[in-house]
Amino acid sequence: MAANFIRQIIEEDLKHNQTSGRVATRFPPEPNGYLHIGHAKSICLNFGLARDFEGQCHLRFDDTNPTKEDTEYVDSIIDTVRWLGFDWGSHLYYASDYFERCYAIAESLINRELAYVDSLSAEHIREYRGTLTSPGKNSPFRERSIADNLTLFRAMRAGTYQDGEHVLRLKIDMASPNMNLRDPIIYRIRHAAHWRTGNAWCIYPMYDYAHAISDALESITHSICTLEFEDHRPLYDWVIQHADIPSEPHQYEFSRLNLTFTMMSKRKLLDLVNQGHVSGWDDPRMPTLAGLKRRGYSPGSIRTFCERIGVSKAESLIDVTVLEDCLREDLNLNAPRRVAVLHPVKLIIDNYPEGMSEVCLAPNHPHYPEWGKRELLFTRELVIERDDFMQQPVKGFFRLTPGSEVRLRYAYVIRCTGFDVDPHTGELLTIHAEYLPETKSGTPGADTVKVKGNIHWLSPSQALKAEIRLFDRLFKDPNPGVLENYEQALNPDSLIVLKDSLVEPQLFNTQAGQSFQFERLGYFCLDEVDSQPHSPIFNRAVSLRDTWNNPKGK
Ligand code: ATP
Ligand code: MG
């Protein structure tokens, strides 16, 4: 992993034996949504540091909020972290496993006059809290006796009170310039079943409290989180210091990942799903890792991306093309080549005998001869891409036009002799051509006829129909996350479905998740959700080049 400031801190700590030579990190998702590409940055950082320093990284579900969490999310998070290539070994934890410990520590804080039950309404608590420029004031309940506090807190746990009637607060300093230290709430009453603990609890600890205690209980050494928690660090340290657990984790913050044309808030992503703007959390246009996987992103390309963007404290908005380029680089090296014709138009080679066919050999990868070749059948009737032909060519168009010559990849040079259109609609029906018999690829002298265009083709006698899904960015606005109404920025053309495309037969034996380069068109993979054995669906992950910044590119 590349150098970054957190790495340097760990190196220093190890050098000065600050953590007894240990490195333990954790990735602490709240199971209230699917993981997204921003989480990948945190996962790669935490697991990467543990790997590089021969330490351990825990996967810990921060499941302290019973109403928003679900096992569907837990399962997908586990699958996704594994898919990304990381392993927590036996270190899978749940904050809810520590509820009893958190509770006991809370009683001990009460006993030391470091916590009290407050009975102000939520509104009054807010009012008493003060503002950034004015100090807060003490709650009239702040000086309750230890005995009263204990009785009340136990009754809170026993279910005597309704939601909101009381809270447990730390007794720190209502005048602190840091709002997080103005007697933060650490427990609230919530009569809600928890997906793991069921109805065992009706009081739940707040994140700042439970998180610090979880880190200490697991003997985490470096607790790495995003910058919005920087102001919470004094509270984190306070809890660690007073919790009486023989372990002293430290918190470090880095800036979160923001990507252009992408929204990263889980709440808004859930909204996209609920409003039906996408087909689900794993819609290939979503920035979720489940969506990227289904789109055709490889785990390696995402790890490369996280490596490339680095880790710092500077807020930034990364261009989404950086992510797309990481995938292109990966698949250019690793994806076998195949032929597909997305918008087929009929091409008849009039001087090629009817009923005759021959085999043309196409390499599976241009740089790896050891990957072998596959057979494409050449026949009198073929299909090519509709936009590889122009009746009246524009300047610079080197593909097929009346009278022009192009090479059909892996086969012959052909000369276009004419075309038929529908007399009523003007729609192109058939293109006619002659082949030049001496020009078959791979035979001596094949290159003597020089051509500028080189196009792909398929024989309908061999090719099979497939559905193709062309995805584009979900948003037209470079920063949809900050818009008041992101719906206005949705890209109406973010999904184009082609029903009449043809693909070479080898693609019918494809495994879900395997990616291919469709020559001249981009990188595609079999859709793992909607594909059927006899009606495959291919998703385009990315085009061959960035066509957004370079509209002419193809
Ligand atoms: P929520 O708004 O629900 O809290 P969250 O994105 O913070 O959403 P968590 O499940 O709490 O979600 O995140 C788990 C970890 O991933 C946290 O440590 C968080 O800091 C980190 N993380 C979340 N979003 C990003 C991001 N965009 N870039 C880097 N790290 C992130
Ligand atoms: Mg969070």
CSV table of N, CA, C and O and ligand atoms in Angstrom, one decimal, residues 26-33 35-43 46 62 68 77 207 211 224-229 254-258 264-267, ligand 1:
chain,number,residue,atom,x,y,z
A,26,ARG,N,-10.4,-1.8,12.6
A,26,ARG,CA,-11.7,-2.4,12.4
A,26,ARG,C,-12.4,-1.6,11.3
A,26,ARG,O,-12.2,-0.4,11.1
A,27,PHE,N,-13.4,-2.3,10.7
A,27,PHE,CA,-14.3,-1.7,9.7
A,27,PHE,C,-15.7,-1.8,10.4
A,27,PHE,O,-16.1,-2.9,10.6
A,28,PRO,N,-16.3,-0.7,10.7
A,28,PRO,CA,-17.5,-0.8,11.6
A,28,PRO,C,-18.8,-0.3,10.8
A,28,PRO,O,-19.3,0.8,11.2
A,29,PRO,N,-19.3,-1.0,9.9
A,29,PRO,CA,-20.5,-0.5,9.2
A,29,PRO,C,-21.7,-0.6,10.0
A,29,PRO,O,-21.9,-1.5,10.8
A,30,GLU,N,-22.6,0.3,9.8
A,30,GLU,CA,-24.0,0.2,10.4
A,30,GLU,C,-24.8,-0.6,9.3
A,30,GLU,O,-24.9,-0.2,8.2
A,31,PRO,N,-25.5,-1.7,9.8
A,31,PRO,CA,-26.2,-2.5,8.8
A,31,PRO,C,-27.5,-1.8,8.4
A,31,PRO,O,-28.6,-2.4,8.6
A,32,ASN,N,-27.5,-0.6,7.9
A,32,ASN,CA,-28.7,0.1,7.5
A,32,ASN,C,-28.7,0.4,6.0
A,32,ASN,O,-29.4,1.3,5.5
A,33,GLY,N,-27.9,-0.3,5.2
A,33,GLY,CA,-27.8,-0.1,3.8
A,33,GLY,C,-26.7,-0.9,3.2
A,33,GLY,O,-26.0,-1.6,4.0
A,35,LEU,N,-23.1,-1.5,1.2
A,35,LEU,CA,-21.9,-0.8,1.1
A,35,LEU,C,-21.7,-0.1,-0.2
A,35,LEU,O,-22.1,-0.7,-1.3
A,36,HIS,N,-21.1,1.0,-0.2
A,36,HIS,CA,-20.8,1.7,-1.5
A,36,HIS,C,-19.3,1.9,-1.7
A,36,HIS,O,-18.5,1.5,-0.9
A,37,ILE,N,-19.0,2.6,-2.8
A,37,ILE,CA,-17.6,2.7,-3.2
A,37,ILE,C,-16.8,3.5,-2.1
A,37,ILE,O,-15.6,3.3,-1.9
A,38,GLY,N,-17.5,4.4,-1.4
A,38,GLY,CA,-16.9,5.2,-0.3
A,38,GLY,C,-16.4,4.2,0.8
A,38,GLY,O,-15.3,4.3,1.3
A,39,HIS,N,-17.3,3.2,1.1
A,39,HIS,CA,-16.9,2.3,2.1
A,39,HIS,C,-15.7,1.5,1.7
A,39,HIS,O,-14.9,1.1,2.5
A,40,ALA,N,-15.6,1.2,0.3
A,40,ALA,CA,-14.4,0.5,-0.2
A,40,ALA,C,-13.1,1.2,0.2
A,40,ALA,O,-12.2,0.5,0.6
A,41,LYS,N,-13.2,2.5,0.2
A,41,LYS,CA,-12.0,3.2,0.6
A,41,LYS,C,-11.6,2.9,2.1
A,41,LYS,O,-10.4,2.6,2.4
A,42,SER,N,-12.6,2.9,2.9
A,42,SER,CA,-12.4,2.6,4.3
A,42,SER,C,-12.0,1.1,4.5
A,42,SER,O,-11.1,0.8,5.3
A,43,ILE,N,-12.6,0.2,3.8
A,43,ILE,CA,-12.3,-1.2,3.9
A,43,ILE,C,-10.8,-1.5,3.5
A,43,ILE,O,-10.1,-2.1,4.2
A,46,ASN,N,-8.4,0.0,6.2
A,46,ASN,CA,-8.4,-0.7,7.4
A,46,ASN,C,-7.8,-2.1,7.2
A,46,ASN,O,-6.9,-2.6,8.0
A,62,ASP,N,-22.0,-2.1,13.6
A,62,ASP,CA,-22.4,-1.1,14.5
A,62,ASP,C,-23.9,-1.1,14.6
A,62,ASP,O,-24.5,-0.3,13.9
A,68,LYS,N,-33.6,0.9,12.1
A,68,LYS,CA,-33.2,1.1,10.7
A,68,LYS,C,-32.4,-0.1,10.1
A,68,LYS,O,-31.9,-0.1,9.0
A,77,ILE,N,-23.3,-7.1,3.4
A,77,ILE,CA,-22.0,-6.5,3.8
A,77,ILE,C,-20.9,-7.6,4.0
A,77,ILE,O,-19.8,-7.4,3.5
A,207,TYR,N,-24.2,6.0,19.5
A,207,TYR,CA,-23.0,5.6,18.7
A,207,TYR,C,-21.7,6.0,19.4
A,207,TYR,O,-20.8,5.1,19.5
A,211,HIS,N,-19.4,3.0,20.4
A,211,HIS,CA,-18.3,2.7,19.5
A,211,HIS,C,-16.9,2.7,20.2
A,211,HIS,O,-16.1,1.9,20.0
A,224,ILE,N,-9.9,4.1,12.9
A,224,ILE,CA,-9.8,5.0,11.8
A,224,ILE,C,-11.2,5.3,11.3
A,224,ILE,O,-12.0,4.4,10.9
A,225,CYS,N,-11.5,6.6,11.2
A,225,CYS,CA,-12.9,7.0,10.7
A,225,CYS,C,-12.8,8.2,9.8
A,225,CYS,O,-11.7,8.7,9.6
A,226,THR,N,-13.9,8.7,9.4
A,226,THR,CA,-13.9,9.8,8.5
A,226,THR,C,-14.0,11.1,9.2
A,226,THR,O,-14.3,11.2,10.4
A,227,LEU,N,-13.6,12.2,8.5
A,227,LEU,CA,-13.4,13.5,9.2
A,227,LEU,C,-14.5,14.1,10.0
A,227,LEU,O,-14.3,14.9,10.9
A,228,GLU,N,-15.8,13.7,9.7
A,228,GLU,CA,-16.9,14.3,10.4
A,228,GLU,C,-16.8,13.9,11.9
A,228,GLU,O,-17.5,14.5,12.7
A,229,PHE,N,-16.0,12.9,12.2
A,229,PHE,CA,-15.9,12.5,13.6
A,229,PHE,C,-14.7,13.2,14.3
A,229,PHE,O,-14.4,12.9,15.5
A,254,PHE,N,-9.7,10.5,8.4
A,254,PHE,CA,-9.3,10.8,7.0
A,254,PHE,C,-10.5,11.3,6.3
A,254,PHE,O,-11.6,11.2,6.7
A,255,SER,N,-10.3,11.9,5.1
A,255,SER,CA,-11.4,12.5,4.4
A,255,SER,C,-12.1,11.4,3.6
A,255,SER,O,-11.5,10.5,3.0
A,256,ARG,N,-13.5,11.6,3.6
A,256,ARG,CA,-14.2,10.6,2.9
A,256,ARG,C,-14.1,10.7,1.4
A,256,ARG,O,-13.7,11.7,0.9
A,257,LEU,N,-14.5,9.7,0.7
A,257,LEU,CA,-14.4,9.7,-0.8
A,257,LEU,C,-15.7,10.3,-1.3
A,257,LEU,O,-16.8,9.9,-0.9
A,258,ASN,N,-15.6,11.3,-2.2
A,258,ASN,CA,-16.7,11.8,-2.9
A,258,ASN,C,-16.3,11.6,-4.4
A,258,ASN,O,-15.2,11.8,-4.8
A,264,MET,N,-23.5,9.6,-2.4
A,264,MET,CA,-22.9,8.5,-1.6
A,264,MET,C,-23.7,8.3,-0.3
A,264,MET,O,-23.5,7.4,0.4
A,265,SER,N,-24.7,9.2,0.0
A,265,SER,CA,-25.4,9.1,1.3
A,265,SER,C,-26.3,7.9,1.2
A,265,SER,O,-27.1,7.7,0.3
A,266,LYS,N,-26.2,7.0,2.3
A,266,LYS,CA,-27.0,5.8,2.3
A,266,LYS,C,-28.5,6.1,2.3
A,266,LYS,O,-29.3,5.4,1.7
A,267,ARG,N,-28.8,7.2,3.0
A,267,ARG,CA,-30.3,7.6,3.1
A,267,ARG,C,-30.8,7.9,1.7
A,267,ARG,O,-31.9,7.5,1.3
B,1,ATP,P1,-24.4,6.8,7.9
B,1,ATP,O1,-24.8,8.1,7.3
B,1,ATP,O2,-25.5,5.7,7.8
B,1,ATP,O3,-23.7,6.8,9.2
B,1,ATP,P2,-21.9,6.0,6.7
B,1,ATP,O4,-21.6,6.2,5.3
B,1,ATP,O5,-21.1,6.7,7.7
B,1,ATP,O6,-23.5,6.3,6.8
B,1,ATP,P3,-21.3,3.5,8.1
B,1,ATP,O7,-21.9,2.2,7.9
B,1,ATP,O8,-21.3,4.2,9.4
B,1,ATP,O9,-21.9,4.5,7.0
B,1,ATP,O10,-19.8,3.5,7.6
B,1,ATP,C1,-18.9,2.5,7.9
B,1,ATP,C2,-17.5,3.1,7.8
B,1,ATP,O11,-17.3,3.5,6.5
B,1,ATP,C3,-17.3,4.3,8.7
B,1,ATP,O12,-16.0,4.2,9.3
B,1,ATP,C4,-17.3,5.4,7.7
B,1,ATP,O13,-16.4,6.5,8.2
B,1,ATP,C5,-16.7,4.8,6.4
B,1,ATP,N1,-17.3,5.5,5.3
B,1,ATP,C6,-18.5,5.8,5.0
B,1,ATP,N2,-18.6,6.5,3.9
B,1,ATP,C7,-17.4,6.8,3.4
B,1,ATP,C8,-16.8,7.5,2.3
B,1,ATP,N3,-17.6,8.1,1.4
B,1,ATP,N4,-15.5,7.5,2.2
B,1,ATP,C9,-14.7,6.8,3.1
B,1,ATP,N5,-15.2,6.1,4.1
B,1,ATP,C10,-16.5,6.1,4.3
